């Protein structure tokens, strides 16, 4: 049986996969099983932040693997402590970290911290978590309920209680009550359509919540690890959340989740844990990824890449205003609104045919999440391929 047949026979059909099998990668370049070459404008949904087959990350992992992969969280783990230091110092926030294995798990940890903090005086049980419509927070029973998309709540219930959905940032205040344990938002909704929140509104919300002693949780699973140009989007927005979650890009392809918080005393021994979280393998990857990204930022290369990519995208958008209605996003988390769903799916297929990988997101958005290390020539080639794709779409 070939790979497609094996997949069909043995893997649960939870993904509508495209009929492509990639066999090798190099930074923003991919090659499929037929030898066809692609430019990758997706970095595995913002995961491979330092590119495919990054030699420094691979060397660091291999060196660690030739020694210890995993012991357990019952003992000190050198790279875990160092990864926490790098993350906290890079963020500039006075926080501590807990290590998990995915974005959903990081968000679970965040919700646990907010809820335990909500019981701090023993008399009131603050348990409600307010999230936004069109949000995406994960696929576990709790985080799928935290996700403000009703279609995702059709099955799987009963869910944990206490999730309340606000239409937008403005309508959060009216939903706060004595039982609110926290407010969880993405600063740029990724799956929901690459929609940045308004900075002044977010700052006003952060201040309101501080005054009311309600923790602000920022889900930076997609926006974190320099995706927006700063290490966290929270820094870009000039706010100090009580809890931030990271995952996707911070591991460079190794499955990790991080919840970081200024509420250091809330969880004690036994309150939370993870068998795999923060092991030698995954935190070695985090250390190397954060070092690489810090250097890329400090040298000015990241800002230059962001500018170059956005110029290319702007030019592409200007040339196809009959198909695209708006350009959205921040940093290397960008999108073009497409006039309708049918055209979006045509663009996605034509792009793949023409040799460039792009993504879709909510609100009929064509989504771009390239590696933060993508080169100018990779960017140029990607947009040439996209121009070719548009000849197919617009013919
Ligand atoms: C991808 C994503 C998640 C879920 O992460 P998993 O690693 O798939 O569990 C949660 N929140 C946001 C904002 C995401 O983009």
CSV table of C-alpha atoms and ligand atoms in Angstrom, one decimal:
chain,number,residue,atom,x,y,z
A,1,UNK,CA,0.0,0.0,0.0
A,2,UNK,CA,1.2,3.5,-0.7
A,3,UNK,CA,1.1,6.3,1.9
A,4,UNK,CA,-2.3,7.5,0.9
A,5,UNK,CA,-3.8,4.0,1.1
A,6,UNK,CA,-2.2,3.4,4.5
A,7,UNK,CA,-3.5,6.7,5.7
A,8,UNK,CA,-7.0,5.9,4.5
A,9,UNK,CA,-7.0,2.4,6.1
A,10,UNK,CA,-5.3,3.1,9.4
A,11,UNK,CA,-5.7,6.8,10.4
A,12,UNK,CA,-8.9,8.3,11.6
A,13,UNK,CA,-10.3,10.7,9.0
A,14,UNK,CA,-10.3,13.8,11.2
A,15,UNK,CA,-8.4,15.9,8.6
A,16,UNK,CA,-9.5,16.9,5.0
A,17,UNK,CA,-5.9,16.4,3.7
A,18,UNK,CA,-4.7,17.7,0.4
A,19,UNK,CA,-3.3,15.0,-1.8
A,20,UNK,CA,0.3,16.0,-1.3
A,21,UNK,CA,3.1,14.2,0.5
A,22,UNK,CA,6.1,16.3,1.4
A,23,UNK,CA,9.4,14.4,1.7
A,24,UNK,CA,12.0,17.0,2.3
A,25,UNK,CA,12.3,20.6,3.4
A,26,UNK,CA,14.9,23.4,3.7
A,27,UNK,CA,14.0,26.7,5.4
A,28,UNK,CA,10.9,27.8,3.4
A,29,UNK,CA,11.3,25.2,0.6
A,30,UNK,CA,9.5,21.9,0.4
A,31,UNK,CA,9.7,19.0,-2.1
A,32,UNK,CA,6.9,16.5,-2.5
A,33,UNK,CA,7.1,12.8,-3.3
A,34,UNK,CA,6.9,13.5,-7.0
A,35,UNK,CA,9.9,15.8,-6.9
A,36,UNK,CA,7.7,18.9,-7.2
A,37,UNK,CA,9.1,22.0,-5.4
A,38,UNK,CA,7.1,24.5,-3.3
A,39,UNK,CA,7.7,27.7,-1.4
A,40,UNK,CA,6.1,27.3,2.1
A,41,UNK,CA,4.2,30.4,3.2
A,42,UNK,CA,2.7,28.5,6.1
A,43,UNK,CA,5.6,27.1,8.2
A,44,UNK,CA,3.4,24.2,9.3
A,45,UNK,CA,0.7,26.6,10.7
A,46,UNK,CA,3.3,29.0,12.4
A,47,UNK,CA,5.2,26.1,14.0
A,48,UNK,CA,8.4,25.8,12.0
A,49,UNK,CA,9.3,29.4,13.0
A,50,UNK,CA,13.1,29.0,12.2
A,51,UNK,CA,12.4,27.1,8.9
A,52,UNK,CA,12.5,23.4,7.9
A,53,UNK,CA,15.6,21.4,8.8
A,54,UNK,CA,17.1,24.2,10.8
A,55,UNK,CA,20.7,23.0,11.4
A,56,UNK,CA,21.2,24.7,14.7
A,57,UNK,CA,18.0,23.3,16.2
A,58,UNK,CA,18.7,19.8,14.7
A,59,UNK,CA,22.3,19.8,16.1
A,60,UNK,CA,21.2,20.9,19.5
A,61,UNK,CA,18.4,18.2,19.6
A,62,UNK,CA,20.7,15.5,18.3
A,63,UNK,CA,23.4,16.3,20.9
A,64,UNK,CA,20.8,16.2,23.7
A,65,UNK,CA,19.3,12.9,22.3
A,66,UNK,CA,22.7,11.2,22.4
A,67,UNK,CA,22.6,11.8,26.1
A,68,UNK,CA,19.2,12.1,27.9
A,69,UNK,CA,15.8,12.4,26.2
A,70,UNK,CA,13.5,12.2,29.2
A,71,UNK,CA,13.8,11.6,33.0
A,72,UNK,CA,10.6,13.0,34.5
A,73,UNK,CA,9.6,16.2,36.3
A,74,UNK,CA,10.4,14.5,39.7
A,75,UNK,CA,14.0,15.8,39.2
A,76,UNK,CA,15.7,19.0,38.0
A,77,UNK,CA,15.9,19.3,34.2
A,78,UNK,CA,18.7,21.6,33.0
A,79,UNK,CA,17.3,22.7,29.7
A,80,UNK,CA,13.8,23.3,31.2
A,81,UNK,CA,15.2,25.8,33.7
A,82,UNK,CA,17.2,27.5,31.0
A,83,UNK,CA,14.2,27.6,28.6
A,84,UNK,CA,12.1,29.2,31.3
A,85,UNK,CA,14.8,31.8,31.9
A,86,UNK,CA,15.1,32.6,28.2
A,87,UNK,CA,11.4,32.9,27.7
A,88,UNK,CA,10.8,35.1,30.8
A,89,UNK,CA,13.8,37.3,30.1
A,90,UNK,CA,13.0,37.7,26.5
A,91,UNK,CA,9.4,38.6,27.4
A,92,UNK,CA,10.4,41.2,29.9
A,93,UNK,CA,7.6,40.1,32.2
A,94,UNK,CA,8.1,39.1,35.8
A,95,UNK,CA,6.7,35.6,35.3
A,96,UNK,CA,7.3,31.9,35.8
A,97,UNK,CA,6.7,29.1,33.3
A,98,UNK,CA,4.9,25.7,33.2
A,99,UNK,CA,5.8,23.4,30.3
A,100,UNK,CA,3.1,21.3,28.5
A,101,UNK,CA,3.0,19.7,25.0
A,102,UNK,CA,0.5,21.7,23.0
A,103,UNK,CA,-1.4,24.9,22.7
A,104,UNK,CA,-4.6,23.4,24.0
A,105,UNK,CA,-2.8,22.0,27.0
A,106,UNK,CA,-1.1,25.4,27.7
A,107,UNK,CA,-4.6,27.0,27.7
A,108,UNK,CA,-5.9,24.3,30.0
A,109,UNK,CA,-3.1,25.2,32.4
A,110,UNK,CA,-4.0,28.9,32.0
A,111,UNK,CA,-7.6,28.2,32.9
A,112,UNK,CA,-6.6,26.1,35.9
A,113,UNK,CA,-4.4,29.0,37.2
A,114,UNK,CA,-7.2,31.5,36.7
A,115,UNK,CA,-9.8,29.3,38.4
A,116,UNK,CA,-7.6,28.5,41.4
A,117,UNK,CA,-6.7,32.1,41.7
A,118,UNK,CA,-10.5,32.8,41.6
A,119,UNK,CA,-10.9,30.7,44.8
A,120,UNK,CA,-8.2,32.7,46.7
A,121,UNK,CA,-10.4,33.9,49.5
A,122,UNK,CA,-12.3,30.7,50.0
A,123,UNK,CA,-15.7,32.3,50.2
A,124,UNK,CA,-16.4,33.2,46.5
A,125,UNK,CA,-15.9,30.6,43.8
A,126,UNK,CA,-14.9,32.7,40.7
A,127,UNK,CA,-15.0,30.2,37.8
A,128,UNK,CA,-16.3,32.1,34.7
A,129,UNK,CA,-13.9,32.5,31.8
A,130,UNK,CA,-14.9,35.1,29.2
A,131,UNK,CA,-13.7,34.5,25.7
A,132,UNK,CA,-14.4,36.1,22.3
A,133,UNK,CA,-16.6,35.1,19.4
A,134,UNK,CA,-14.6,33.7,16.5
A,135,UNK,CA,-11.8,32.7,18.9
A,136,UNK,CA,-9.9,29.5,18.8
A,137,UNK,CA,-8.3,28.0,21.9
A,138,UNK,CA,-7.9,24.3,21.2
A,139,UNK,CA,-9.6,20.9,20.8
A,140,UNK,CA,-9.7,19.4,24.3
A,141,UNK,CA,-13.2,19.3,25.9
A,142,UNK,CA,-12.4,22.4,27.9
A,143,UNK,CA,-10.6,24.4,25.3
A,144,UNK,CA,-13.1,23.5,22.6
A,145,UNK,CA,-15.8,25.0,24.9
A,146,UNK,CA,-13.6,28.0,25.5
A,147,UNK,CA,-13.5,28.5,21.7
A,148,UNK,CA,-16.2,31.0,20.7
A,149,UNK,CA,-17.5,29.0,17.7
A,150,UNK,CA,-20.8,27.4,18.3
A,151,UNK,CA,-20.4,24.9,15.4
A,152,UNK,CA,-17.6,23.3,17.4
A,153,UNK,CA,-20.0,22.6,20.4
A,154,UNK,CA,-22.4,20.5,18.5
A,155,UNK,CA,-21.2,17.2,20.0
A,156,UNK,CA,-19.0,16.1,22.9
A,157,UNK,CA,-21.0,17.7,25.8
A,158,UNK,CA,-21.7,18.0,28.6
A,159,UNK,CA,-18.9,20.6,28.8
A,160,UNK,CA,-17.3,22.2,31.8
A,161,UNK,CA,-19.5,25.1,33.0
A,162,UNK,CA,-18.6,28.8,33.0
A,163,UNK,CA,-17.6,29.8,29.5
A,164,UNK,CA,-19.1,33.1,28.4
A,165,UNK,CA,-18.7,34.6,24.9
A,166,UNK,CA,-18.3,38.3,24.3
A,167,UNK,CA,-19.0,39.6,20.8
A,168,UNK,CA,-16.0,41.8,20.9
A,169,UNK,CA,-13.6,43.6,23.3
A,170,UNK,CA,-16.2,46.4,23.9
A,171,UNK,CA,-18.8,43.9,25.2
A,172,UNK,CA,-16.5,42.2,27.8
A,173,UNK,CA,-17.1,44.7,30.5
A,174,UNK,CA,-20.8,44.2,30.7
A,175,UNK,CA,-20.2,40.4,31.1
A,176,UNK,CA,-17.9,40.7,34.1
A,177,UNK,CA,-19.5,39.7,37.5
A,178,UNK,CA,-18.5,38.4,40.9
A,179,UNK,CA,-17.9,35.0,39.5
A,180,UNK,CA,-15.5,36.0,36.7
A,181,UNK,CA,-12.2,34.1,37.1
A,182,UNK,CA,-10.5,35.5,33.9
A,183,UNK,CA,-10.8,36.9,30.4
A,184,UNK,CA,-9.0,35.0,27.7
A,185,UNK,CA,-8.3,36.6,24.3
A,186,UNK,CA,-6.1,36.3,21.2
A,187,UNK,CA,-4.6,39.7,20.3
A,188,UNK,CA,-4.8,38.7,16.6
A,189,UNK,CA,-7.4,36.0,16.0
A,190,UNK,CA,-5.6,33.4,13.9
A,191,UNK,CA,-8.1,30.7,12.9
A,192,UNK,CA,-10.8,33.4,13.2
A,193,UNK,CA,-9.5,35.4,10.3
A,194,UNK,CA,-6.1,37.0,11.1
A,195,UNK,CA,-8.0,39.9,12.8
A,196,UNK,CA,-5.9,42.2,15.0
A,197,UNK,CA,-7.7,43.7,18.0
A,198,UNK,CA,-7.6,47.5,18.4
A,199,UNK,CA,-4.6,48.5,20.6
A,200,UNK,CA,-6.3,51.2,22.6
A,201,UNK,CA,-9.3,49.0,23.4
A,202,UNK,CA,-7.0,46.1,24.5
A,203,UNK,CA,-5.1,48.5,26.8
A,204,UNK,CA,-8.3,49.8,28.3
A,205,UNK,CA,-9.5,46.2,28.9
A,206,UNK,CA,-6.2,45.3,30.5
A,207,UNK,CA,-6.5,48.3,32.9
A,208,UNK,CA,-10.1,47.6,33.7
A,209,UNK,CA,-9.3,43.9,34.5
A,210,UNK,CA,-6.3,45.0,36.7
A,211,UNK,CA,-8.6,47.3,38.6
A,212,UNK,CA,-11.0,44.5,39.2
A,213,UNK,CA,-8.2,42.0,40.0
A,214,UNK,CA,-9.4,39.7,37.2
A,215,UNK,CA,-6.6,38.0,35.4
A,216,UNK,CA,-6.1,38.7,31.7
A,217,UNK,CA,-5.1,35.5,29.8
A,218,UNK,CA,-3.6,36.2,26.4
A,219,UNK,CA,-3.6,33.1,24.1
A,220,UNK,CA,-0.3,33.6,22.2
A,221,UNK,CA,-0.2,30.0,20.9
A,222,UNK,CA,-0.1,31.5,17.4
A,223,UNK,CA,1.0,35.1,17.9
A,224,UNK,CA,3.9,34.3,20.2
A,225,UNK,CA,7.6,33.6,19.4
A,226,UNK,CA,8.1,36.8,17.3
A,227,UNK,CA,5.2,36.0,14.9
A,228,UNK,CA,4.1,39.7,15.1
A,229,UNK,CA,7.6,41.1,15.2
A,230,UNK,CA,7.9,41.2,19.0
A,231,UNK,CA,8.5,38.1,21.2
A,232,UNK,CA,4.9,38.3,22.4
A,233,UNK,CA,2.1,40.3,20.8
A,234,UNK,CA,1.3,41.4,24.4
A,235,UNK,CA,4.6,43.4,24.3
A,236,UNK,CA,3.6,44.9,20.9
A,237,UNK,CA,0.3,45.9,22.5
A,238,UNK,CA,2.0,47.4,25.5
A,239,UNK,CA,0.0,45.4,28.1
A,240,UNK,CA,1.0,43.2,31.1
A,241,UNK,CA,-1.3,40.2,31.1
A,242,UNK,CA,-1.3,37.9,34.2
A,243,UNK,CA,-1.1,34.8,32.0
A,244,UNK,CA,0.3,34.2,28.5
A,245,UNK,CA,0.3,30.9,26.7
A,246,UNK,CA,2.7,29.9,24.0
A,247,UNK,CA,3.1,26.8,21.8
A,248,UNK,CA,3.3,26.6,18.0
A,249,UNK,CA,6.4,28.6,17.0
A,250,UNK,CA,8.3,28.4,20.3
A,251,UNK,CA,9.3,24.7,19.7
A,252,UNK,CA,10.3,25.1,16.0
A,253,UNK,CA,8.5,21.9,15.2
A,254,UNK,CA,8.9,20.0,18.5
A,255,UNK,CA,5.6,19.7,20.3
A,256,UNK,CA,5.6,22.1,23.2
A,257,UNK,CA,3.2,24.3,25.2
A,258,UNK,CA,4.1,27.0,27.7
A,259,UNK,CA,1.9,28.8,30.2
A,260,UNK,CA,3.7,31.7,31.8
A,261,UNK,CA,2.2,33.8,34.6
A,262,UNK,CA,2.9,36.6,37.1
A,263,UNK,CA,0.6,34.7,39.5
A,264,UNK,CA,3.5,32.7,40.8
A,265,UNK,CA,2.0,31.5,44.1
A,266,UNK,CA,-1.3,30.1,42.8
A,267,UNK,CA,-0.3,26.5,41.7
A,268,UNK,CA,1.5,24.4,44.3
A,269,UNK,CA,3.1,21.0,44.2
A,270,UNK,CA,0.5,18.5,42.9
A,271,UNK,CA,-1.9,21.1,41.5
A,272,UNK,CA,-0.8,20.6,37.9
A,273,UNK,CA,1.6,18.4,36.0
A,274,UNK,CA,2.6,16.7,32.8
A,275,UNK,CA,4.6,13.5,32.1
A,276,UNK,CA,6.2,14.8,29.0
A,277,UNK,CA,6.0,18.5,29.5
A,278,UNK,CA,9.4,20.3,29.6
A,279,UNK,CA,11.5,17.2,29.0
A,280,UNK,CA,15.1,17.4,27.9
A,281,UNK,CA,14.2,17.0,24.2
A,282,UNK,CA,11.5,19.6,23.9
A,283,UNK,CA,13.1,22.3,26.1
A,284,UNK,CA,16.5,21.9,24.3
A,285,UNK,CA,14.6,22.8,21.2
A,286,UNK,CA,13.0,25.8,22.9
A,287,UNK,CA,16.4,27.1,24.1
A,288,UNK,CA,17.9,26.9,20.6
A,289,UNK,CA,14.8,28.4,18.9
A,290,UNK,CA,14.6,31.3,21.3
A,291,UNK,CA,18.3,32.0,20.8
A,292,UNK,CA,18.0,32.0,17.0
A,293,UNK,CA,14.9,34.2,17.0
A,294,UNK,CA,16.5,36.6,19.5
A,295,UNK,CA,19.5,36.9,17.2
A,296,UNK,CA,17.3,37.4,14.2
A,297,UNK,CA,15.4,40.2,15.9
A,298,UNK,CA,18.5,41.9,17.4
A,299,UNK,CA,20.4,41.9,14.1
A,300,UNK,CA,17.5,43.7,12.4
A,301,UNK,CA,16.9,40.7,10.0
A,302,UNK,CA,13.4,39.9,11.4
A,303,UNK,CA,12.1,43.5,10.9
A,304,UNK,CA,13.6,43.6,7.4
A,305,UNK,CA,12.0,40.3,6.5
A,306,UNK,CA,8.6,41.5,7.8
A,307,UNK,CA,8.9,44.7,5.7
A,308,UNK,CA,10.0,42.7,2.6
A,309,UNK,CA,7.2,40.2,2.9
A,310,UNK,CA,4.6,42.8,3.5
A,311,UNK,CA,5.7,44.8,0.5
A,312,UNK,CA,5.4,41.7,-1.7
A,313,UNK,CA,2.0,41.0,-0.2
A,314,UNK,CA,0.8,44.6,-0.7
A,315,UNK,CA,1.9,44.5,-4.3
A,316,UNK,CA,0.1,41.2,-4.8
A,317,UNK,CA,-3.0,42.5,-3.2
A,318,UNK,CA,-3.0,45.7,-5.2
A,319,UNK,CA,-2.8,43.7,-8.4
A,320,UNK,CA,-5.8,41.5,-7.6
A,321,UNK,CA,-8.4,43.7,-6.0
A,322,UNK,CA,-11.2,42.0,-7.9
A,323,UNK,CA,-10.5,38.8,-5.8
A,324,UNK,CA,-9.2,40.3,-2.5
A,325,UNK,CA,-11.1,42.9,-0.5
A,326,UNK,CA,-8.7,43.6,2.4
A,327,UNK,CA,-5.2,43.1,3.7
A,328,UNK,CA,-5.1,42.2,7.4
A,329,UNK,CA,-2.7,41.1,10.1
A,330,UNK,CA,0.6,42.1,11.8
A,331,UNK,CA,4.2,41.1,11.3
A,332,UNK,CA,4.4,37.7,9.6
A,333,UNK,CA,0.9,36.8,10.5
A,334,UNK,CA,-0.9,38.2,7.5
A,335,UNK,CA,-4.1,37.6,5.5
A,336,UNK,CA,-6.0,38.7,2.5
A,337,UNK,CA,-9.8,38.7,2.7
A,338,UNK,CA,-11.2,36.9,-0.3
A,339,UNK,CA,-14.5,37.9,-1.9
A,340,UNK,CA,-16.2,34.5,-1.3
A,341,UNK,CA,-15.5,31.0,0.0
A,342,UNK,CA,-15.6,29.5,-3.4
A,343,UNK,CA,-12.9,31.8,-4.7
A,344,UNK,CA,-10.8,31.2,-1.6
A,345,UNK,CA,-10.8,27.4,-2.2
A,346,UNK,CA,-9.9,28.0,-5.9
A,347,UNK,CA,-7.0,30.2,-4.8
A,348,UNK,CA,-5.7,27.6,-2.3
A,349,UNK,CA,-5.8,24.8,-5.0
A,350,UNK,CA,-4.3,27.0,-7.7
A,351,UNK,CA,-1.5,28.1,-5.3
A,352,UNK,CA,-0.6,24.5,-4.5
A,353,UNK,CA,-0.6,23.6,-8.2
A,354,UNK,CA,1.7,26.6,-8.8
A,355,UNK,CA,4.1,25.6,-6.1
A,356,UNK,CA,3.3,27.8,-3.1
A,357,UNK,CA,1.8,26.7,0.2
A,358,UNK,CA,-0.8,29.1,1.8
A,359,UNK,CA,-3.6,28.6,4.4
A,360,UNK,CA,-7.2,29.5,4.9
A,361,UNK,CA,-8.7,31.1,8.0
A,362,UNK,CA,-12.2,32.3,9.1
A,363,UNK,CA,-14.0,35.2,7.4
A,364,UNK,CA,-12.8,33.9,3.9
A,365,UNK,CA,-9.2,34.8,4.6
A,366,UNK,CA,-6.2,33.6,2.7
A,367,UNK,CA,-3.6,33.3,5.5
A,368,UNK,CA,0.2,33.7,5.3
A,369,UNK,CA,2.4,32.4,8.2
A,370,UNK,CA,5.9,32.0,6.7
A,371,UNK,CA,9.0,31.0,8.6
A,372,UNK,CA,10.5,34.0,10.4
A,373,UNK,CA,13.8,33.1,8.7
A,374,UNK,CA,12.3,33.1,5.2
A,375,UNK,CA,14.8,34.7,2.7
A,376,UNK,CA,14.0,37.4,0.2
A,377,UNK,CA,14.5,35.1,-2.7
A,378,UNK,CA,12.1,32.6,-1.2
A,379,UNK,CA,9.6,35.4,-0.7
A,380,UNK,CA,10.1,36.5,-4.3
A,381,UNK,CA,9.6,33.0,-5.7
A,382,UNK,CA,6.5,32.5,-3.5
A,383,UNK,CA,4.8,35.6,-4.9
A,384,UNK,CA,5.8,34.7,-8.5
A,385,UNK,CA,4.1,31.3,-7.9
A,386,UNK,CA,1.0,33.1,-6.4
A,387,UNK,CA,0.8,35.4,-9.5
A,388,UNK,CA,0.8,32.2,-11.6
A,389,UNK,CA,-1.9,30.8,-9.4
A,390,UNK,CA,-4.0,33.9,-10.0
A,391,UNK,CA,-3.8,33.3,-13.8
A,392,UNK,CA,-5.6,30.0,-13.1
A,393,UNK,CA,-8.1,31.6,-10.7
A,394,UNK,CA,-8.9,34.7,-12.8
A,395,UNK,CA,-9.1,33.0,-16.2
B,1,LIG,C1,-3.3,26.4,17.3
B,1,LIG,C2,-3.9,27.2,18.4
B,1,LIG,C3,-4.3,26.5,19.6
B,1,LIG,C4,-4.3,25.0,19.8
B,1,LIG,O1,-3.0,24.5,19.8
B,1,LIG,P1,-2.8,22.9,19.7
B,1,LIG,O2,-1.3,22.8,19.8
B,1,LIG,O3,-3.3,22.5,18.4
B,1,LIG,O4,-3.4,22.3,20.8
B,1,LIG,C5,-4.8,27.3,20.6
B,1,LIG,N1,-4.9,28.6,20.5
B,1,LIG,C6,-4.6,29.3,19.4
B,1,LIG,C7,-4.7,30.8,19.3
B,1,LIG,C8,-4.1,28.6,18.3
B,1,LIG,O5,-3.7,29.2,17.1
